Short mmCIF file of C-alpha atoms in Angstrom, two decimals:
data_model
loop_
_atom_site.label_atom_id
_atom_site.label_comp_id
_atom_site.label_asym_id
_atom_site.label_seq_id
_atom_site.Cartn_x
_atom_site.Cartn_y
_atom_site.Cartn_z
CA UNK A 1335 3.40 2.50 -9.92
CA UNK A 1336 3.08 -0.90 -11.34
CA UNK A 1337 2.62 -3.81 -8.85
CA UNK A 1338 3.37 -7.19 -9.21
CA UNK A 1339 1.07 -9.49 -11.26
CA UNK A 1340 -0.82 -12.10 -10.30
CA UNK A 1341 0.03 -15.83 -12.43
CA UNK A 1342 -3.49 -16.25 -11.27
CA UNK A 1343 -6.60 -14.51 -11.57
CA UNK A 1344 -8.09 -13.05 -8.24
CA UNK A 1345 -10.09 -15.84 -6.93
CA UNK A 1346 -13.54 -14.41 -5.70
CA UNK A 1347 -14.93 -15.69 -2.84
CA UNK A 1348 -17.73 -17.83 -4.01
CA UNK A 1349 -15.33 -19.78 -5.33
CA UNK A 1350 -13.34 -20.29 -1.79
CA UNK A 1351 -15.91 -22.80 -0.73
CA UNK A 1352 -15.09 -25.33 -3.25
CA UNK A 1353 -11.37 -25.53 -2.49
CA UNK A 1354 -10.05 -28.96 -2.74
CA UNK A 1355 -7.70 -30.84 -1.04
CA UNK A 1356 -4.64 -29.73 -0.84
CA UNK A 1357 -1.45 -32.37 -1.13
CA UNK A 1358 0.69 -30.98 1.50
CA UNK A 1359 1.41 -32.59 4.83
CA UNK A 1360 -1.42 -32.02 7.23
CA UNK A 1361 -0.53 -29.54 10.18
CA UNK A 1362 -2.77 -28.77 13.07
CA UNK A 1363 -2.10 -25.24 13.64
CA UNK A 1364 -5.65 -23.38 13.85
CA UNK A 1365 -5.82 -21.08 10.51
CA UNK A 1366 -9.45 -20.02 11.40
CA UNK A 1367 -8.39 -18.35 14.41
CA UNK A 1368 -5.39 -16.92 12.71
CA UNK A 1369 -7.60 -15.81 10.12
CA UNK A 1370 -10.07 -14.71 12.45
CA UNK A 1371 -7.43 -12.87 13.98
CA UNK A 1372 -6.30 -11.28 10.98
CA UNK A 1373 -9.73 -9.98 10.09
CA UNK A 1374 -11.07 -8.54 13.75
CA UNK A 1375 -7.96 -6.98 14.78
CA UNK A 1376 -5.91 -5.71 11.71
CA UNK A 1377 -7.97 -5.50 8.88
CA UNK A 1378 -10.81 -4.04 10.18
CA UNK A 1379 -9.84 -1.75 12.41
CA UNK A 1380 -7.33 -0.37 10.16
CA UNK A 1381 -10.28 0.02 6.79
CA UNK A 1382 -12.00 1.78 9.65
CA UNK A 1383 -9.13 3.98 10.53
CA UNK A 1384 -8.78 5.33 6.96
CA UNK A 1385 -12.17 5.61 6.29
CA UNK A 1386 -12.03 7.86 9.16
CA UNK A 1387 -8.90 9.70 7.91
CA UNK A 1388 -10.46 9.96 4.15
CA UNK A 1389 -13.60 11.49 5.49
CA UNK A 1390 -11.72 13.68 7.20
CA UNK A 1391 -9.76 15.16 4.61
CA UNK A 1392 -12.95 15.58 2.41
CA UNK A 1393 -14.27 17.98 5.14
CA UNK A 1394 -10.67 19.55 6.07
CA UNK A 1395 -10.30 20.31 2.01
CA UNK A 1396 -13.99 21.43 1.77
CA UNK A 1397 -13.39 24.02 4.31
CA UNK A 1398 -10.23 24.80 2.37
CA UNK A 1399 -11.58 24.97 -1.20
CA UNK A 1400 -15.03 27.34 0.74
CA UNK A 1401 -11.86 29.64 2.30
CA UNK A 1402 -8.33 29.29 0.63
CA UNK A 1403 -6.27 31.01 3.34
CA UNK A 1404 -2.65 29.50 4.53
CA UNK A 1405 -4.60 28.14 7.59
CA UNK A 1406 -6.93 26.00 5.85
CA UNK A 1407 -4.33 24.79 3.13
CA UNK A 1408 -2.28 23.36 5.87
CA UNK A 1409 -4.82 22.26 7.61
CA UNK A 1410 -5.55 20.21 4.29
CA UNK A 1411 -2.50 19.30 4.20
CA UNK A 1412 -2.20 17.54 7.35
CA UNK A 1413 -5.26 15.68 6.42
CA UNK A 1414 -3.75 14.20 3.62
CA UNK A 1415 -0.95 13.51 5.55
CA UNK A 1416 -3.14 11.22 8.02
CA UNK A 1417 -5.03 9.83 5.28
CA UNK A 1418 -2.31 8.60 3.50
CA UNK A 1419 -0.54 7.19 6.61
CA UNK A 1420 -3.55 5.27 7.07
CA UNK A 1421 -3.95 4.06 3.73
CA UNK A 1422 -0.11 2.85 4.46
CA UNK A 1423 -1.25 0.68 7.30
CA UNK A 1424 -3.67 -1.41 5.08
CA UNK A 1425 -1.90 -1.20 1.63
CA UNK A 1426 -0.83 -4.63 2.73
CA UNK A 1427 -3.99 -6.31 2.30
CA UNK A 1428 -5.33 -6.85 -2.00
CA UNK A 1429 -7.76 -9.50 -0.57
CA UNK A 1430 -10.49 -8.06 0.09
CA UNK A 1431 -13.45 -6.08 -0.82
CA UNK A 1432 -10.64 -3.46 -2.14
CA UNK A 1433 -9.55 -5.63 -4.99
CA UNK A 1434 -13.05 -7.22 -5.50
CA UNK A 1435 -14.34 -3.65 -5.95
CA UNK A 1436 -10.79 -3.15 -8.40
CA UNK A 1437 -10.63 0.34 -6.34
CA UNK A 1438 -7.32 -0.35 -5.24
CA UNK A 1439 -5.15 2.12 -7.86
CA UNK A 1440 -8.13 4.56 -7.84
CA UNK A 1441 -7.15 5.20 -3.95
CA UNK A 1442 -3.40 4.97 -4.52
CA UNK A 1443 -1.14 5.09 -7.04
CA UNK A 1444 2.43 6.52 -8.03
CA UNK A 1445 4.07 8.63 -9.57
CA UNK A 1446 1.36 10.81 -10.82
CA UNK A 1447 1.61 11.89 -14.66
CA UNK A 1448 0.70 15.69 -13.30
CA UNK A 1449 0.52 16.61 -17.68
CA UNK A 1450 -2.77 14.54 -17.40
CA UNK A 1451 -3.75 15.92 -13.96
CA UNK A 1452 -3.54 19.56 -15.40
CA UNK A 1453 -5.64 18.22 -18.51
CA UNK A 1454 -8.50 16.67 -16.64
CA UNK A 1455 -8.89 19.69 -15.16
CA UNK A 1456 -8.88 22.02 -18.31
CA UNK A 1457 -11.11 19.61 -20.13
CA UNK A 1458 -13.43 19.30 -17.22
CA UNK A 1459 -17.03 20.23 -17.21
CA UNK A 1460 -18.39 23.28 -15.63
CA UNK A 1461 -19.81 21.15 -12.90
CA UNK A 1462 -17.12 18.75 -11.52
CA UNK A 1463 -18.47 15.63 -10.08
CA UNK A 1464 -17.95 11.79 -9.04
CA UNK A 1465 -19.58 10.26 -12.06
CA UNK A 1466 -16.69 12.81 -13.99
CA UNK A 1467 -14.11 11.34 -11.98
CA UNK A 1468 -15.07 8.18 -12.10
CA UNK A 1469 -15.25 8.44 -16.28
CA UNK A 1470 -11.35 8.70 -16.10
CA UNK A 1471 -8.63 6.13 -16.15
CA UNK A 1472 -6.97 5.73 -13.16
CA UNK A 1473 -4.07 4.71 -14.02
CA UNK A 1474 -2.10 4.33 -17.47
CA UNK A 1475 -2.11 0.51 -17.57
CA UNK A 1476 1.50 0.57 -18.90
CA UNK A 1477 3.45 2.26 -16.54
CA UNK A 1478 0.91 2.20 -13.75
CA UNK A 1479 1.67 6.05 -12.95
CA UNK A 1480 -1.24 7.78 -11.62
CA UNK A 1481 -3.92 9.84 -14.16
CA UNK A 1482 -6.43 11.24 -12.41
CA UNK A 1483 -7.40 10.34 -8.79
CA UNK A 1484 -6.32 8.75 -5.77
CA UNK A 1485 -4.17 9.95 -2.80
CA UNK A 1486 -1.16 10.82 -5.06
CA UNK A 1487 -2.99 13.42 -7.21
CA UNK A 1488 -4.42 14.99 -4.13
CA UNK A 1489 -1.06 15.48 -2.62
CA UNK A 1490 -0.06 16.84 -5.82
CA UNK A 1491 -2.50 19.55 -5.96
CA UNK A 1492 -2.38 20.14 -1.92
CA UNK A 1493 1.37 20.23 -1.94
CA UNK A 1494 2.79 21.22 -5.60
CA UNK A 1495 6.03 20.26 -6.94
CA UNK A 1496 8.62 22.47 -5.23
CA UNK A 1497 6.07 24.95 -4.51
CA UNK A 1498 6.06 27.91 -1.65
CA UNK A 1499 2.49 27.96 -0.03
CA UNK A 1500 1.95 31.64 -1.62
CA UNK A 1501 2.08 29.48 -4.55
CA UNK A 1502 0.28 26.53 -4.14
CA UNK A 1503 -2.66 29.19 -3.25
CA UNK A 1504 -1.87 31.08 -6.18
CA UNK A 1505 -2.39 28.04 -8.34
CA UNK A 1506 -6.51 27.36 -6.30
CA UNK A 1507 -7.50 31.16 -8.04
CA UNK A 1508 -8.88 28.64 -10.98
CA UNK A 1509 -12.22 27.53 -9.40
CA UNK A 1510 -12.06 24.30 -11.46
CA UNK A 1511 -9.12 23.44 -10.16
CA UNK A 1512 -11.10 23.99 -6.33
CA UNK A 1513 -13.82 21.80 -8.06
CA UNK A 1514 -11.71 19.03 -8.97
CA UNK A 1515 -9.77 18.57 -5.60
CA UNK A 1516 -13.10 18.68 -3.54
CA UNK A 1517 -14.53 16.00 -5.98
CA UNK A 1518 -11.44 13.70 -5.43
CA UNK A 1519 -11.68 13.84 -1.78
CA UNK A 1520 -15.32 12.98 -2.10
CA UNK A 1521 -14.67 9.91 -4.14
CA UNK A 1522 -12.09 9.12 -2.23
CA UNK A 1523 -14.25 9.13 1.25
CA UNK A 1524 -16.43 6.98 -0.85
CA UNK A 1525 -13.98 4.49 -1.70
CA UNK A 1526 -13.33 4.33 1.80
CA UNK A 1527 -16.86 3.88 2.76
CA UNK A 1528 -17.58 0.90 0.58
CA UNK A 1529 -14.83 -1.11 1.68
CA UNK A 1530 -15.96 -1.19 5.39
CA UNK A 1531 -19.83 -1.03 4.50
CA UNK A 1532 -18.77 -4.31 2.61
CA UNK A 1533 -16.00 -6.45 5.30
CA UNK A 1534 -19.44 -7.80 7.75
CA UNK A 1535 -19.85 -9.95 4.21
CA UNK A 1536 -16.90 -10.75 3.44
CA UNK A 1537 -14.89 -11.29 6.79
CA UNK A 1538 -16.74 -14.64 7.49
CA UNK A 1539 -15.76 -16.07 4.32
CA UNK A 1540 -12.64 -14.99 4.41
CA UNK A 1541 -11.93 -17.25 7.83
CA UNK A 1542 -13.66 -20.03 6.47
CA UNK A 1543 -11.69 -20.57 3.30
CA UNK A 1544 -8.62 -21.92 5.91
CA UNK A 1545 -7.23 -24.10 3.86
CA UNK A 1546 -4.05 -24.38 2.32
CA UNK A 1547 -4.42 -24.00 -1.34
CA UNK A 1548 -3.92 -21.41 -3.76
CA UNK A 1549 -7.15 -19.86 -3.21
CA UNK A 1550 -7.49 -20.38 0.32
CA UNK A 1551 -7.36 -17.19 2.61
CA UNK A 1552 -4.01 -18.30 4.15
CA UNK A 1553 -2.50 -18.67 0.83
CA UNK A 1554 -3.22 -15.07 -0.34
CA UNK A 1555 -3.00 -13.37 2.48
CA UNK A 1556 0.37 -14.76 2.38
CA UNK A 1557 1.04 -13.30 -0.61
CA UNK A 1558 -0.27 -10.24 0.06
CA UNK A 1559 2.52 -9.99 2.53
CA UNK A 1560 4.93 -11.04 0.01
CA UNK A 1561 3.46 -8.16 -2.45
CA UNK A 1562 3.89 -5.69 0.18
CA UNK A 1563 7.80 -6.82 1.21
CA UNK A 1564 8.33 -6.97 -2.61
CA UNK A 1565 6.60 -3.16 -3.46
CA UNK A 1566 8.71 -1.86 -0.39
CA UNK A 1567 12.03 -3.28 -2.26
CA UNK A 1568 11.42 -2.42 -5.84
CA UNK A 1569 8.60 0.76 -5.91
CA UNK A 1570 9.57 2.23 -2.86
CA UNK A 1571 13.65 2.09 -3.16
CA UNK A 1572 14.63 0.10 -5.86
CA UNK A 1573 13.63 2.14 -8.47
CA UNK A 1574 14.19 5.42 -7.47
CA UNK A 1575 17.73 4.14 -6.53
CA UNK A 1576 18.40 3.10 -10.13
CA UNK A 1577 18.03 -0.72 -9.73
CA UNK A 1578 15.59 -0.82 -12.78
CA UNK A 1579 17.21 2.01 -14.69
CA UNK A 1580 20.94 0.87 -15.24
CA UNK A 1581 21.82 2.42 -12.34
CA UNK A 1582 20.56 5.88 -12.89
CA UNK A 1583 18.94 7.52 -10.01
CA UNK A 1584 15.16 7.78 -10.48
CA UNK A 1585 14.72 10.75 -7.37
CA UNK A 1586 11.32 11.68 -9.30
CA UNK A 1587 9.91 7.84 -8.81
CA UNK A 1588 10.07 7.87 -5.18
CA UNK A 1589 6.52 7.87 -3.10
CA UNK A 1590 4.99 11.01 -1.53
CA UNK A 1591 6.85 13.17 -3.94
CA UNK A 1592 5.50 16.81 -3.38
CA UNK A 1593 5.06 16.28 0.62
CA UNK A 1594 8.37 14.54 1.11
CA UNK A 1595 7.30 11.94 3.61
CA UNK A 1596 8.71 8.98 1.94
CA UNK A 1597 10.65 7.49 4.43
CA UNK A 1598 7.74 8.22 7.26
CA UNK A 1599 5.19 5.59 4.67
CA UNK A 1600 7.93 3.04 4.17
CA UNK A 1601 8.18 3.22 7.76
CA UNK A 1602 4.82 2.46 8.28
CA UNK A 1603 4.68 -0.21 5.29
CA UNK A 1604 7.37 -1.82 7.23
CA UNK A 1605 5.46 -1.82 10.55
CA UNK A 1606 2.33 -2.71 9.54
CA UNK A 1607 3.39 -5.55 7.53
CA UNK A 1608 5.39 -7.09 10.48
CA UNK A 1609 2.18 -6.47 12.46
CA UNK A 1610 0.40 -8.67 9.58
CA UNK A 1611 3.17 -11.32 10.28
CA UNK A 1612 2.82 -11.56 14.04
CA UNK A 1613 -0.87 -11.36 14.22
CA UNK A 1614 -0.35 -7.95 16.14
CA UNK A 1615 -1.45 -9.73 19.33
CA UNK A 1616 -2.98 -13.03 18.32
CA UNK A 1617 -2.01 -16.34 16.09
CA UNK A 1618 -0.22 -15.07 13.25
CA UNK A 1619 2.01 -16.23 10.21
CA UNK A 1620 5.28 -16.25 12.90
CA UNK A 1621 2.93 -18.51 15.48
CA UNK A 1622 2.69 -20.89 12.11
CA UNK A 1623 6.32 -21.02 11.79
CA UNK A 1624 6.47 -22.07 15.35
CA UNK A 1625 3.94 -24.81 15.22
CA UNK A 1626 5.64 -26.52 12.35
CA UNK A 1627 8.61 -26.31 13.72
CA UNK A 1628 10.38 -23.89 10.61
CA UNK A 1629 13.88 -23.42 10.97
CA UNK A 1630 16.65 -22.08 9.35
CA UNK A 1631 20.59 -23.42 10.91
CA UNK A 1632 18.63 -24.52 14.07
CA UNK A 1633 17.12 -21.50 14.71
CA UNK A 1634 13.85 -20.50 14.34
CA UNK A 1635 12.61 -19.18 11.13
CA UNK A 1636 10.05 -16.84 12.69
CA UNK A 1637 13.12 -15.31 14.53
CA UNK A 1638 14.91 -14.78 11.74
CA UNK A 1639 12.23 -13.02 9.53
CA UNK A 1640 11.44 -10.69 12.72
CA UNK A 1641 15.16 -9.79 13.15
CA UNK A 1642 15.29 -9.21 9.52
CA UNK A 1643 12.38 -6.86 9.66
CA UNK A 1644 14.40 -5.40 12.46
CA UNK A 1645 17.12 -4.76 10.46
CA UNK A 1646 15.05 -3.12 7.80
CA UNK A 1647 13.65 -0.51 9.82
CA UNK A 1648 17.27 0.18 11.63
CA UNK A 1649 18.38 0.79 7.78
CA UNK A 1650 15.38 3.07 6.72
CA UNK A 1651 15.85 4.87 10.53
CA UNK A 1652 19.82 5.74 9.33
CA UNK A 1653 18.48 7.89 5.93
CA UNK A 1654 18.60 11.27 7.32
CA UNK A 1655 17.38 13.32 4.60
CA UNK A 1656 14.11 13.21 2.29
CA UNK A 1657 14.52 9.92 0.04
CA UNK A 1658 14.79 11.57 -3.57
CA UNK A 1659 17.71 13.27 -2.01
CA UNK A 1660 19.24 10.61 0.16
CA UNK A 1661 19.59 8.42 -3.11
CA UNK A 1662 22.32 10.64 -3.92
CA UNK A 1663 23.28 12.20 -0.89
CA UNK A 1664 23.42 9.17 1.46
CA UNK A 1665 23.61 6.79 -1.37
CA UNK A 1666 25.71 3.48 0.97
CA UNK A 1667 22.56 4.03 3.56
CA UNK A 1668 19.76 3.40 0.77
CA UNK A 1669 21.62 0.56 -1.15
CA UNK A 1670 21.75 -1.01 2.56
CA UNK A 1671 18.14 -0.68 2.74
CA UNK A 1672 17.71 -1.70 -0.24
CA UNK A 1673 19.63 -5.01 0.51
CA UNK A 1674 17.89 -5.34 3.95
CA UNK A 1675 14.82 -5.63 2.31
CA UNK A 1676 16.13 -7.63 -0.23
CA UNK A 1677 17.05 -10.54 2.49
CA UNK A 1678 13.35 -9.85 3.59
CA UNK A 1679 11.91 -11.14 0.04
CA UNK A 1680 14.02 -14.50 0.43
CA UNK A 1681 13.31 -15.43 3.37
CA UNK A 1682 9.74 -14.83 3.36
CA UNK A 1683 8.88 -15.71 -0.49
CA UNK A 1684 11.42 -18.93 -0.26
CA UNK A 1685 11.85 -19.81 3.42
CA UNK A 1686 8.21 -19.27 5.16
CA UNK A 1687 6.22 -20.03 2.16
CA UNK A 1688 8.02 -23.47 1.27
CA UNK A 1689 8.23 -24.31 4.95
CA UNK A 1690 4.19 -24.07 5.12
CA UNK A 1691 3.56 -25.39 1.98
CA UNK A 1692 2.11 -22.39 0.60
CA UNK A 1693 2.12 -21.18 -2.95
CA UNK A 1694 3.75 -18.18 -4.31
CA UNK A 1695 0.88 -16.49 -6.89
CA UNK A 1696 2.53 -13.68 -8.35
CA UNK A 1697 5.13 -12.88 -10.43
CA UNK A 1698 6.99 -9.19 -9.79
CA UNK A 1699 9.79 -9.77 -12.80
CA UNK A 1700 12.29 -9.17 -11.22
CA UNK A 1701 15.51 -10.35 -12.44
CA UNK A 1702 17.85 -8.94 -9.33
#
């Protein structure tokens, strides 16, 4: 799926130290120790997390693509689905090691183009391997649908497209097609591995670019909240619900296709990106609100963004079936989502980000 762009180039990190002033009023809320925050308790951890959950699905699909019995497919399966739930809880962050490595649409992108899926794997060599892989676009730079690795296309392979599990097996009797899913669990668990071989480098710099500018640490991670609030409305609902398509229902776009667990990720998007807000349990974007006193009809705008978020999740928690069916089947409950997250976007891109005198770095193009 294609993500917002930046106006701005990423900023690398050498280049945090020479931020200059910035010409907003001076506050004295601590943004080290948010920052500090930030990095110790949710960003690390949570890179740990998946690199645990990637690794594991390498060996649970290893042991699957060795035996191919019902057992070890599901057990596969369930792999993914903890992989990709963990992947959820830190698609918030693009700072990072993950976009200075540009690895970020290599471990997750959607839809998947399966037509190209199917042809890397005819057109493979006999022996299947990272550097293979690797040789292949991720991602169609156009459309941003997925081409040849990540999470997506292992779900597609693990799970099928409206596929029995007789037949998902039936489709592993092509040992190249064994190969290939191994090798993109392998790459994957690599992924993984670099980014938290590489955050003891980079956390330190990230807490001491604590500024206020547009390359400070505050600033983007500020708008890597944004991103997130923005992907949830448009990627995740928007267009799947039509809003990008004339109002034709897009079922096919939605996330997690093949397994169906759409609404269980946007859950956890939604989650984890509150936890991002309120610092989980230390300083955190709402604790900046506070100290500047932001608020919005005399009440306070930190309140009002967490109620919001409330409100989200109560709309997402009302969609009783699968998401590429509840766009037509409980159509009022998604366009209510879809309008609860939309409130989200304003009062976080407009309300928090002018109230701290932050910038606003990306543009998503979005005209509703």
């Amino acid at each position: 799926m294609k993500r917002p762009s930046y106006i701005i180039l990423f900023i690398s990190l050498f280049l945090w130290g020479c931020q200059g002033d910035d010409n907003s009023p001076k506050d004295e809320f601590n943004r080290a120790e948010m920052l500090q925050n930030i990095g110790d308790n949710i960003m690390q951890p949570k890179y740990n997390a998946f690199k645990t959950a990637s690794t594991s699905l390498m060996d649970k699909t290893t042991a699957f693509v060795n035996n191919p019995t019902e057992e070890t497919l599901s057990n596969a399966q369930l792999a993914w689905t903890d992989a990709m739930e963990s992947w959820s809880a830190v698609e918030v962050f693009s700072t990072g090691p993950v976009e200075q490595m540009m690895i970020k649409e290599a471990i997750y992108s959607w839809p998947v183009k399966t037509a190209a899926v199917e042809e890397n794997i005819t057109n493979a060599p006999n022996e299947i391997n990272a550097e293979y892989i690797n040789s292949l676009p991720a991602v169609d730079i156009n459309t941003g649908l997925a081409l040849s690795q990540g999470l997506a296309v292992v779900e597609y392979l693990l799970f099928g497209k409206d596929l029995s599990t007789t037949e998902v097996l039936a489709s592993f009797s092509d040992e190249q097609r064994l190969a290939y899913l191994q090798t993109l669990t392998e790459v994957l668990a690599g992924h993984a591995t670099s980014i938290t071989e590489a955050l003891p480098e980079f956390l330190p710099l990230f807490v001491s670019a604590d500024g206020k500018d547009v390359g400070s640490s505050t600033n983007m991670i500020a708008n890597d909240l944004l991103i997130m609030i923005e992907t949830m409305k448009n990627e995740k609902v928007g267009i799947p619900l039509g809003k990008k398509s004339l109002g034709q229902p897009l079922p096919l776009n939605v996330e997690a296709l093949f397994s169906r667990h759409s609404l269980p990720l946007l859950m956890i998007s939604l989650e984890s990106t509150q936890e991002l807000f309120i610092g989980k349990e230390g300083l955190g974007y709402d604790d900046y609100l506070n100290e500047v006193d932001a608020r919005i009809n005399n009440t306070p705008l930190s309140e009002v963004i967490l109620a919001q978020f409330q409100a989200c999740k109560t709309a997402a928690e009302a969609i009783n079936d699968p998401l590429e069916v509840a766009i037509t089947s409980e159509k009022e409950n998604v366009e209510n989502l879809y309008n609860e997250l939309k409130k989200l976007v304003t009062l976080t891109k407009s309300d928090m980000m002018s109230q701290l005198g932050l910038s606003v770095t990306f543009s998503d193009n979005d005209g509703d």
